[in-house]
Short mmCIF file of C-alpha atoms in Angstrom, two decimals:
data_model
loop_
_atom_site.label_atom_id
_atom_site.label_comp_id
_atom_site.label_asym_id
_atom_site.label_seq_id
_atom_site.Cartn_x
_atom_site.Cartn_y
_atom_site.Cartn_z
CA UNK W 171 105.50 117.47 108.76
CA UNK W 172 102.61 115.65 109.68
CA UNK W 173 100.41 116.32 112.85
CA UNK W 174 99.84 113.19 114.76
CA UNK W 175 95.84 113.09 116.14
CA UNK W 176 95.83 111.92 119.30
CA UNK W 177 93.75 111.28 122.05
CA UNK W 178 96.53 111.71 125.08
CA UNK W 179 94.36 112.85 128.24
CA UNK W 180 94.83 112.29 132.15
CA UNK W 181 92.62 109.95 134.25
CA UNK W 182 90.89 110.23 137.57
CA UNK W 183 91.99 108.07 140.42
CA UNK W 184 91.06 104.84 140.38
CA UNK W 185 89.51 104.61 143.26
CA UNK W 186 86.59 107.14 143.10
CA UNK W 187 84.57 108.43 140.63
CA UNK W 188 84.16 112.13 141.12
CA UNK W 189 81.09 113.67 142.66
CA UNK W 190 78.03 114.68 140.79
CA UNK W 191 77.38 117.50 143.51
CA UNK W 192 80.84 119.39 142.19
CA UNK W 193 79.76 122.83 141.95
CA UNK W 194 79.57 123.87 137.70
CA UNK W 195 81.43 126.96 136.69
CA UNK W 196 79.65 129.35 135.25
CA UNK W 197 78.71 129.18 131.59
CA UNK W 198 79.00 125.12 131.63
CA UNK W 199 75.98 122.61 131.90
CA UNK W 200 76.17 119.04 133.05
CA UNK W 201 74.36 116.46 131.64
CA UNK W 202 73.39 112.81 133.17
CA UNK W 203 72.99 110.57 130.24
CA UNK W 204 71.76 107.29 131.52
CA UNK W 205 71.27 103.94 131.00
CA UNK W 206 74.32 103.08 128.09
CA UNK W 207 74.61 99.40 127.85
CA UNK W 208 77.08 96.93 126.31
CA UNK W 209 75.13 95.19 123.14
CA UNK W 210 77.90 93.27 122.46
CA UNK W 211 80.91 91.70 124.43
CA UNK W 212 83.83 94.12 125.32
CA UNK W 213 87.77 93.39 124.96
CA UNK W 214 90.07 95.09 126.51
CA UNK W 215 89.54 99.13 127.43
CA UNK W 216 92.44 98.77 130.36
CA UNK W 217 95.42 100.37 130.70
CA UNK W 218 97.29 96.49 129.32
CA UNK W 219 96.30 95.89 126.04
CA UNK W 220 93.37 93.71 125.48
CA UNK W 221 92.80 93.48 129.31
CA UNK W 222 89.81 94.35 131.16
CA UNK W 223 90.69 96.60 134.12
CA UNK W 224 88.34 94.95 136.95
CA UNK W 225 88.30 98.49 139.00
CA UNK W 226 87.64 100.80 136.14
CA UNK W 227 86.03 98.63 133.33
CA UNK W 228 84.94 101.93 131.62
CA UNK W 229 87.36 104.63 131.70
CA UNK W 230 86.37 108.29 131.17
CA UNK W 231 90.06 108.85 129.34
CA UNK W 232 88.59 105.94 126.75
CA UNK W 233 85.61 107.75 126.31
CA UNK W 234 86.54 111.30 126.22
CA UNK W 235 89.05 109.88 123.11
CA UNK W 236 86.27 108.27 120.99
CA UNK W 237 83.76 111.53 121.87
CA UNK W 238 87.46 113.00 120.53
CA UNK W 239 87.33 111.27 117.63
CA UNK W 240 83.49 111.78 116.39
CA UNK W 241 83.75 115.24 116.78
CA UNK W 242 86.42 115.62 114.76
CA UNK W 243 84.48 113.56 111.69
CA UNK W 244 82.45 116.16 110.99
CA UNK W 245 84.68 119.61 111.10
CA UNK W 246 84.70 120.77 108.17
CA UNK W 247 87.86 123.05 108.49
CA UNK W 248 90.06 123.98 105.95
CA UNK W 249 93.52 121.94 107.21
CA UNK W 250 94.79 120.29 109.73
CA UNK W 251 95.88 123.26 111.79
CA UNK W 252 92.82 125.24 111.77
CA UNK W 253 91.06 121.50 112.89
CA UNK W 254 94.37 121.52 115.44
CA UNK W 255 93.14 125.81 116.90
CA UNK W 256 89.67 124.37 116.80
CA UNK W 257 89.90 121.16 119.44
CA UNK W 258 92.58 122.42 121.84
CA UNK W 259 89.74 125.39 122.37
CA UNK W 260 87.11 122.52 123.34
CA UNK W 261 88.93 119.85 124.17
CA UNK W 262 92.24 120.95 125.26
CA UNK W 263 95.75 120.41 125.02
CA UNK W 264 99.11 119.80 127.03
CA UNK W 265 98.98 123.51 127.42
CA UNK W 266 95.02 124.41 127.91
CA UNK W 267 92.39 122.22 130.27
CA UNK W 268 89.37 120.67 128.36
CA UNK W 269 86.45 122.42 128.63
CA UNK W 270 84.67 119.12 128.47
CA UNK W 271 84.57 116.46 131.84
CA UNK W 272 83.28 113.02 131.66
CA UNK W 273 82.95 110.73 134.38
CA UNK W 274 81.40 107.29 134.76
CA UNK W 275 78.89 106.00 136.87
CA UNK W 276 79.24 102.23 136.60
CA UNK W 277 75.38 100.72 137.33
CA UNK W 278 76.08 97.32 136.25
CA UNK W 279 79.32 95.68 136.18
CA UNK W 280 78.65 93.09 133.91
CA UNK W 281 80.46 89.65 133.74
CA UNK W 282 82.82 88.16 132.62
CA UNK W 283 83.51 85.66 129.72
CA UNK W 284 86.39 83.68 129.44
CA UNK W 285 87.64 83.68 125.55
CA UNK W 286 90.18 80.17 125.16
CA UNK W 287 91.95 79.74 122.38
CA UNK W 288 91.42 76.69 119.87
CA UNK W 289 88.53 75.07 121.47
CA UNK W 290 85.05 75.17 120.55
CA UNK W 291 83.82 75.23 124.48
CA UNK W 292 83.75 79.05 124.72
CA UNK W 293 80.77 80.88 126.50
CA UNK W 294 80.98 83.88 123.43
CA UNK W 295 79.43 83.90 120.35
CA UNK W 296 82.10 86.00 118.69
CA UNK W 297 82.65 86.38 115.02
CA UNK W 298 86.26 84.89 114.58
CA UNK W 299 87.29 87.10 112.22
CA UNK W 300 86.65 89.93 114.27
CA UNK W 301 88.98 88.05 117.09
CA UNK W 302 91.43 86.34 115.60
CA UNK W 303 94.47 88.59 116.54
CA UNK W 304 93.62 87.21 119.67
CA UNK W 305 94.99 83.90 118.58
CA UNK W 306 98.33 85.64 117.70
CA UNK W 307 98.49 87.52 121.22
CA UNK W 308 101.73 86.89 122.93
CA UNK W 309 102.75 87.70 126.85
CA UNK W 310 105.99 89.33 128.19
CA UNK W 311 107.50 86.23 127.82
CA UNK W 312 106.85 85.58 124.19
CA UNK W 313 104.61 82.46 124.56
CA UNK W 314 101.65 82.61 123.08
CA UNK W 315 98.07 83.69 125.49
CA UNK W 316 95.93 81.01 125.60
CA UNK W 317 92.71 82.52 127.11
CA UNK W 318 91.22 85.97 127.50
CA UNK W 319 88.60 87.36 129.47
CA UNK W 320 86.35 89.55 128.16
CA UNK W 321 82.55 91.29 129.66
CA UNK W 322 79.74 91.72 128.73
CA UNK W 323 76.55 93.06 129.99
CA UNK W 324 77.71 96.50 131.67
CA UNK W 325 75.78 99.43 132.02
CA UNK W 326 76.59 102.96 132.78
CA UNK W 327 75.50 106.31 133.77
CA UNK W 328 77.91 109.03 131.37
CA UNK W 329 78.45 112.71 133.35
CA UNK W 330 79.29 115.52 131.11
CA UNK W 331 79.98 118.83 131.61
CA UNK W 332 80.42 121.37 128.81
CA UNK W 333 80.16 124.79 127.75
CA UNK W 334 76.73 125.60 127.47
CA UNK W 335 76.77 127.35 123.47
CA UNK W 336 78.92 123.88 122.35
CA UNK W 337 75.82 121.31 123.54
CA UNK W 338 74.73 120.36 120.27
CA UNK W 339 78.36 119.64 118.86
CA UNK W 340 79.07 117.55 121.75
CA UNK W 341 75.67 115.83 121.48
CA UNK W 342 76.45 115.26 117.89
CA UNK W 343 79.74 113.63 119.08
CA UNK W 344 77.90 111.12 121.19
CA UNK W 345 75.03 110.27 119.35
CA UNK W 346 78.02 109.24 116.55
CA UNK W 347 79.85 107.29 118.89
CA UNK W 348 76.63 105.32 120.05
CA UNK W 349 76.25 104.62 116.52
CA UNK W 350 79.35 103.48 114.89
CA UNK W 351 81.72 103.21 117.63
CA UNK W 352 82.09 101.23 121.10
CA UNK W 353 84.06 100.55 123.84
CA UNK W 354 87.43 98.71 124.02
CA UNK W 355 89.39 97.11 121.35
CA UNK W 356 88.29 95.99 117.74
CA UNK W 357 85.25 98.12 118.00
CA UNK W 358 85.50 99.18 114.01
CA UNK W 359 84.43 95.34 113.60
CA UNK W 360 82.09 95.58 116.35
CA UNK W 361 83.53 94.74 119.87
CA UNK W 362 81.84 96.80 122.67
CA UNK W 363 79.07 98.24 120.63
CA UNK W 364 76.64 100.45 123.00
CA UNK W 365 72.72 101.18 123.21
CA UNK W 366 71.22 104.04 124.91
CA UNK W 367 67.47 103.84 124.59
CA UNK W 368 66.42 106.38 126.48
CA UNK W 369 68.33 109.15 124.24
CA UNK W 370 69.51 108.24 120.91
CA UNK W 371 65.79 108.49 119.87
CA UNK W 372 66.39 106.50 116.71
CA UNK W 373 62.95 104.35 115.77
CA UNK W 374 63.97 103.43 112.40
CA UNK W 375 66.97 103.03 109.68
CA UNK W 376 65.14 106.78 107.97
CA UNK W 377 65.24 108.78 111.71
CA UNK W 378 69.25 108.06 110.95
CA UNK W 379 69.68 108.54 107.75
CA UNK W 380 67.64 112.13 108.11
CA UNK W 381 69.57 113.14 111.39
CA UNK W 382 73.33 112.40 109.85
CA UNK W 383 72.10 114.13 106.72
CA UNK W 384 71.29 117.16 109.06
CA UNK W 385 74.42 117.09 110.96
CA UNK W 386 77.00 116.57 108.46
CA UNK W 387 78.40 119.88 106.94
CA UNK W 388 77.82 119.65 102.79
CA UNK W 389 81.24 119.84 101.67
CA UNK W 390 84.68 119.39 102.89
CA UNK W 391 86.60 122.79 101.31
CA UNK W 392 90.04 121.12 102.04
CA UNK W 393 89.69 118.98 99.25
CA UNK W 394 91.36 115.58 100.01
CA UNK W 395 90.93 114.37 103.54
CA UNK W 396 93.39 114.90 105.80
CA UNK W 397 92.02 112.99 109.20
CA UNK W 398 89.37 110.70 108.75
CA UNK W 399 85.90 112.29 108.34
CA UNK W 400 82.33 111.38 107.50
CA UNK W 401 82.05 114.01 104.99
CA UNK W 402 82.46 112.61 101.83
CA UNK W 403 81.91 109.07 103.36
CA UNK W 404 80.13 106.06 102.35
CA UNK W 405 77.38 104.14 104.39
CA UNK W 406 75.20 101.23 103.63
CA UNK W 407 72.51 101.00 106.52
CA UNK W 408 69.93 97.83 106.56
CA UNK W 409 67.35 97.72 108.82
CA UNK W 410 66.54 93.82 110.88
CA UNK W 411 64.18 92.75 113.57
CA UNK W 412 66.58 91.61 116.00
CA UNK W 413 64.74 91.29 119.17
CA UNK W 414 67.11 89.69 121.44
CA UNK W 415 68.82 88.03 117.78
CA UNK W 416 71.66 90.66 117.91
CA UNK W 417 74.25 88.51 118.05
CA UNK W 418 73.38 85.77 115.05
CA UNK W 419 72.91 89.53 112.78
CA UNK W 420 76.48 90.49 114.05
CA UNK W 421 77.63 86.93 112.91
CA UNK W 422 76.12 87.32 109.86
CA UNK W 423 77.17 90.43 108.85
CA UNK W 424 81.16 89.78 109.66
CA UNK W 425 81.06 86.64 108.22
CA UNK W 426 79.82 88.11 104.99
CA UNK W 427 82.97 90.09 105.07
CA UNK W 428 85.17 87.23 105.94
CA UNK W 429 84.23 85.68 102.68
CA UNK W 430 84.41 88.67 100.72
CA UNK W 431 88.24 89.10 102.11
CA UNK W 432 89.22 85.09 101.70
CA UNK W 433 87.22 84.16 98.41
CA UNK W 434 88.27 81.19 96.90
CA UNK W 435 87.83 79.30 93.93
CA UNK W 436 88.79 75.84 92.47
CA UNK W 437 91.21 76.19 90.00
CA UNK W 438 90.34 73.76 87.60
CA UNK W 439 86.56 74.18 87.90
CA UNK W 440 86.01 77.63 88.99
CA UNK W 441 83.48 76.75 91.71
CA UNK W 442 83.70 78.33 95.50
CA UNK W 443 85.73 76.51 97.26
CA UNK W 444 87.26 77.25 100.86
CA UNK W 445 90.59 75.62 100.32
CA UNK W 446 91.01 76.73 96.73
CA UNK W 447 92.55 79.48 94.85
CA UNK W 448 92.68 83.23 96.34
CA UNK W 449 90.77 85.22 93.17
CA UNK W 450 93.08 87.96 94.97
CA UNK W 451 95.36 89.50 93.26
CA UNK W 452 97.95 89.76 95.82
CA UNK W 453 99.20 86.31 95.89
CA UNK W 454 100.52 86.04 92.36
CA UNK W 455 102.22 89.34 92.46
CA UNK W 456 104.30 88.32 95.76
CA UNK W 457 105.37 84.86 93.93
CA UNK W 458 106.46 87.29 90.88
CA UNK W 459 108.03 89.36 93.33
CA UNK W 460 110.22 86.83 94.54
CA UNK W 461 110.54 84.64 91.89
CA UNK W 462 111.54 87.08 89.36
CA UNK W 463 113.02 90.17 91.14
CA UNK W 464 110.26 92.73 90.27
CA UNK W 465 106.56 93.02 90.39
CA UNK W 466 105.66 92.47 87.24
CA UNK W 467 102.84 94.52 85.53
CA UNK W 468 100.06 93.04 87.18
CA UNK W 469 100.82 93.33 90.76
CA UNK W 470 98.22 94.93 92.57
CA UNK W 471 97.13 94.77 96.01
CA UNK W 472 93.51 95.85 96.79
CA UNK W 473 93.43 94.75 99.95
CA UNK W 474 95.29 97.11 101.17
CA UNK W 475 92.04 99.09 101.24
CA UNK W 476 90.72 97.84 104.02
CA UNK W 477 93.44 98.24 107.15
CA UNK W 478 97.33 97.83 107.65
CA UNK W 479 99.44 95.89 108.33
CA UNK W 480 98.22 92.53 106.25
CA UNK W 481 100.07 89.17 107.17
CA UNK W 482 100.40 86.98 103.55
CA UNK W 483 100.57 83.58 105.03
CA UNK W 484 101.69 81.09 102.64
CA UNK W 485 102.35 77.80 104.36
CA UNK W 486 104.28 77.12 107.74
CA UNK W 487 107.64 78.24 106.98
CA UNK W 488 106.62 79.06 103.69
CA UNK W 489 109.77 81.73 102.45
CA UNK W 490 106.79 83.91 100.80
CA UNK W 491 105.37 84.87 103.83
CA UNK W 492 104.96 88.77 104.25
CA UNK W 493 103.37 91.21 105.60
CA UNK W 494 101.84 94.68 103.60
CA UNK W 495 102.86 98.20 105.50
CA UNK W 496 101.87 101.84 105.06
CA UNK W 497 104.53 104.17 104.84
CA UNK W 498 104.65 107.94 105.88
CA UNK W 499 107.40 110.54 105.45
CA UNK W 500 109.58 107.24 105.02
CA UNK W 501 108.23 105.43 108.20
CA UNK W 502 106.74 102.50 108.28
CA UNK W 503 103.00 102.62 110.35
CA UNK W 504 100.09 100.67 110.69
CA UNK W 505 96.85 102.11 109.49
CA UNK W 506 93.52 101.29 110.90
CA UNK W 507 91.03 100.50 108.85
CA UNK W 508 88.74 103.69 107.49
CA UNK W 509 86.05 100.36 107.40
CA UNK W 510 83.49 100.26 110.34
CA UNK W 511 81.50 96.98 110.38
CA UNK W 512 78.91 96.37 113.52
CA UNK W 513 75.00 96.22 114.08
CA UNK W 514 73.81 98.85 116.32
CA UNK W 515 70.79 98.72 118.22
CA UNK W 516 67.88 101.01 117.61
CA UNK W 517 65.06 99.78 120.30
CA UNK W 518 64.21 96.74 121.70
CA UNK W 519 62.76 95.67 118.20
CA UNK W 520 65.12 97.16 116.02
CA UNK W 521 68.69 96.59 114.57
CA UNK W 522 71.17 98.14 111.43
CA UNK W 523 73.52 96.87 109.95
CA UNK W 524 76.46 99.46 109.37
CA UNK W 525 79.36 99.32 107.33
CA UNK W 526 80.61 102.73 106.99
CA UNK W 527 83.68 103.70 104.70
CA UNK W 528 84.93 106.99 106.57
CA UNK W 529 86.48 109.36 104.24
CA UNK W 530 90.20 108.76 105.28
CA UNK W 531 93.58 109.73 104.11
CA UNK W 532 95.38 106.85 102.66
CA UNK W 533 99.43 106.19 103.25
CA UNK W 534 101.84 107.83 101.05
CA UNK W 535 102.96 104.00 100.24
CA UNK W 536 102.57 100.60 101.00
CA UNK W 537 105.79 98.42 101.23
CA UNK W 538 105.85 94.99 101.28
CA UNK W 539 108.18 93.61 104.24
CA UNK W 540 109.59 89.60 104.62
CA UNK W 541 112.47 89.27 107.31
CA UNK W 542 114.90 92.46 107.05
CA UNK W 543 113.68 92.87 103.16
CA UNK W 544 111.58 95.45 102.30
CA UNK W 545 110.02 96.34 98.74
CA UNK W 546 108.15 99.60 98.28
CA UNK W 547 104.91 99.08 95.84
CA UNK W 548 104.68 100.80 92.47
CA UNK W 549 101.86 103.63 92.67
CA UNK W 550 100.06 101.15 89.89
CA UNK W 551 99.93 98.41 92.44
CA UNK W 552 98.17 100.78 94.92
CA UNK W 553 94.84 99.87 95.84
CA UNK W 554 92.99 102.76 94.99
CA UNK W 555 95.12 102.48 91.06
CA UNK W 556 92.79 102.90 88.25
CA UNK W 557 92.30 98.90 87.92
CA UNK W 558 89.34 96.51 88.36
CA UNK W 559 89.32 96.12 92.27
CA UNK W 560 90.04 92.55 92.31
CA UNK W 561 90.40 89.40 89.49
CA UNK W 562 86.59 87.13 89.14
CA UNK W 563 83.17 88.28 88.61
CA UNK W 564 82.31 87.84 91.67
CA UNK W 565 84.41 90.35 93.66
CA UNK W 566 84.48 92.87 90.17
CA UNK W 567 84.14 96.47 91.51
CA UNK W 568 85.01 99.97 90.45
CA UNK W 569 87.37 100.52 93.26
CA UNK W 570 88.02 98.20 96.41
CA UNK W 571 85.24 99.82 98.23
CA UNK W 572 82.81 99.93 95.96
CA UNK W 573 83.71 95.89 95.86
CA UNK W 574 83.36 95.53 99.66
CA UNK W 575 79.71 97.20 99.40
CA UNK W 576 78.78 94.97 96.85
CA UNK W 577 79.63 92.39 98.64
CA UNK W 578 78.09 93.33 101.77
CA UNK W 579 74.14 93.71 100.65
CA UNK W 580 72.31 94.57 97.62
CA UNK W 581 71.44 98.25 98.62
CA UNK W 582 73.35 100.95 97.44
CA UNK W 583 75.72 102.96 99.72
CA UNK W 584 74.55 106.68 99.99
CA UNK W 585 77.58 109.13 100.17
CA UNK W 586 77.36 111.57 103.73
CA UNK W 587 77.46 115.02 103.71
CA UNK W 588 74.29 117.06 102.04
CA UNK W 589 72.67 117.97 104.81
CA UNK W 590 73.82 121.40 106.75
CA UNK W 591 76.23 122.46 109.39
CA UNK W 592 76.51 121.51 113.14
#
């Protein structure tokens, strides 16, 4: 039976923000860290998904779920339930209180930005590929959302208290968040990516590499993963002058992966071509699917790599159209991506580019589902199966990730986890 992570927690009233004067209980330290600011635009973080909650823009439940998250990427325990024993003593459980508080001190609201649908007169500079499930949003209703609003520009205060022998794992927590995560939705692409200049302390692309090398344990002793971890992972970090440019590298860098995941080609002459032939292998293998009854010995879907579910659009109406699940202990589930893509601020002069493979679990299965039929994959269809990651030179890799790095930028990824323990 599989333990669910999850990152279930209460929230403050709405209305206030709790005191800084609350009197600390002995043994615990609070910490003021100040100045964290938006880099890029935020969607969603409400309670609705995708909306922005106008009273509480930043929620300390949010937060306390991605510090959560980081902390748990570098345990280095031997299963799940010894991980499980571990976080309900820091960060509690239905049946213990966390010894952990955040609050939020909201300095800067921000502003919005209106995101409309199918028109080139938006205010945002946006990658679409990091939005587009925004152009398949429906309301209660079931038509489809034609505009969003999104902010951008907030800045915050964050208020932690914690026990005071457990500062530099919690530090270590928030210093990854700043770095690879955000606030809000679609942050793994880079939505709501955050800057804290005054305490990161980062000055260059080797100050990171030296102080995740320090702080991830060596070795994971469990073997496979069984949450997703950076030890054992894969990052690719290239340094930019970005200046006030942040945005255009951001651009950039997910439109780089937008072409790796649609390459075409002309069919006849081979040649790049945007409304040619998918040098994927997953199109062929559905028309075998469905045109003959079975997959045929080529099927493989690669792809699947890189997040669940996957929509296989076709044509309007097009009877092929499907979508690619994970499966676990027979259910069908999404799976988010173990792929983080952003750029991350280091100063004022300073930018990376991340794309960080996190050393996940992968499904038992993946099933492929059109209308009320559903075919489960044969293991050599998998995307991690011992093929070429994808058909054309181009895109040739020794596994999809390898590919995707490739693809990304010339310099080799270096693998986490040499350095000591936290």
């Amino acid at each position: 039976m599989r333990w669910k992570l999850t990152n279930s927690v209460l929230e403050p009233p709405r209305h206030i923000i709790p005191s800084i004067e609350e009197k600390i209980i002995p043994g615990r330290t609070e910490e003021v860290i100040k100045g964290i600011s938006l880099v890029t635009p935020m969607l969603g973080g409400g309670v609705k998904s995708l909306g922005i909650d106008s009273a509480m823009p930043i929620r300390a439940a949010s937060i306390r779920g991605h510090l959560r998250f980081w902390w748990r990427t570098f345990q280095d325990c031997a299963d799940v339930k010894a991980l499980r024993e571990k976080e309900k003593a820091l960060w509690g459980s239905t049946e213990n209180a966390s010894k952990v508080t955040v609050r939020v001190q909201i300095t800067n609201p921000g502003r919005p930005v209106e995101y409309k649908k199918d028109t080139k007169a938006n205010a945002t500079e946006l990658p679409k590929y990091v939005i587009f499930p925004l152009d398949n949003t429906k309301d209660e209703n079931g038509r489809y959302v034609k505009a969003f609003t999104l902010k951008e520009g907030i800045s915050f205060n964050l208020h932690l208290t914690y026990p005071s022998d457990r500062k530099r794992e919690l530090f270590t927590a928030v210093k990854l968040w700043l770095l690879f995560g955000g606030i809000g939705a679609r942050t793994r692409r880079g939505m709501g990516s955050l800057y804290c200049g005054t305490w990161t302390g980062w000055q260059s692309r080797e100050k990171v590499v030296d102080w995740l090398q320090e702080v991830i344990p060596a070795g994971n002793p469990s073997g496979e993963p069984k949450w997703p971890s950076l030890i054992g992972g894969r990052l690719q970090l290239i340094e930019k002058d970005c200046h006030t440019n942040i945005m255009k590298l951001w651009r950039g860098w997910i439109n780089n992966y937008q072409r790796f995941r649609q390459f075409r080609v002309d069919k006849h002459t081979g040649e790049k071509n945007d409304w040619g032939h998918s040098v994927w292998p997953e199109p062929n293998a559905i028309r075998t699917l469905y045109n003959s009854g079975n997959f045929g010995k080529d099927a493989y879907f690669p792809r699947g790599a890189y997040g669940l579910p996957i929509l296989f659009h076709f044509g309007k109406q097009n009877p092929l159209n499907c979508t690619l699940y994970g499966f676990s202990d027979g259910i069908m589930e999404r799976w988010s991506s173990p792929v983080i893509l952003k750029v991350a601020r280091l100063n004022q002069d300073k930018c990376i580019k991340i794309c960080l493979k996190l050393n996940s679990p992968l499904p038992e299965g993946w099933c492929l589902k059109r209308e009320s039929d559903e075919k489960k994959l044969p293991p050599s269809a998998y995307p991690m199966a011992d093929r070429p990651a994808k058909h054309g030179d181009t895109l040739n890799g020794n596994d999809p990730y390898a590919a995707l790095f490739k693809a990304m930028a010339s310099e080799d990824p270096m693998t986490l986890g040499k350095g000591g323990r936290v």
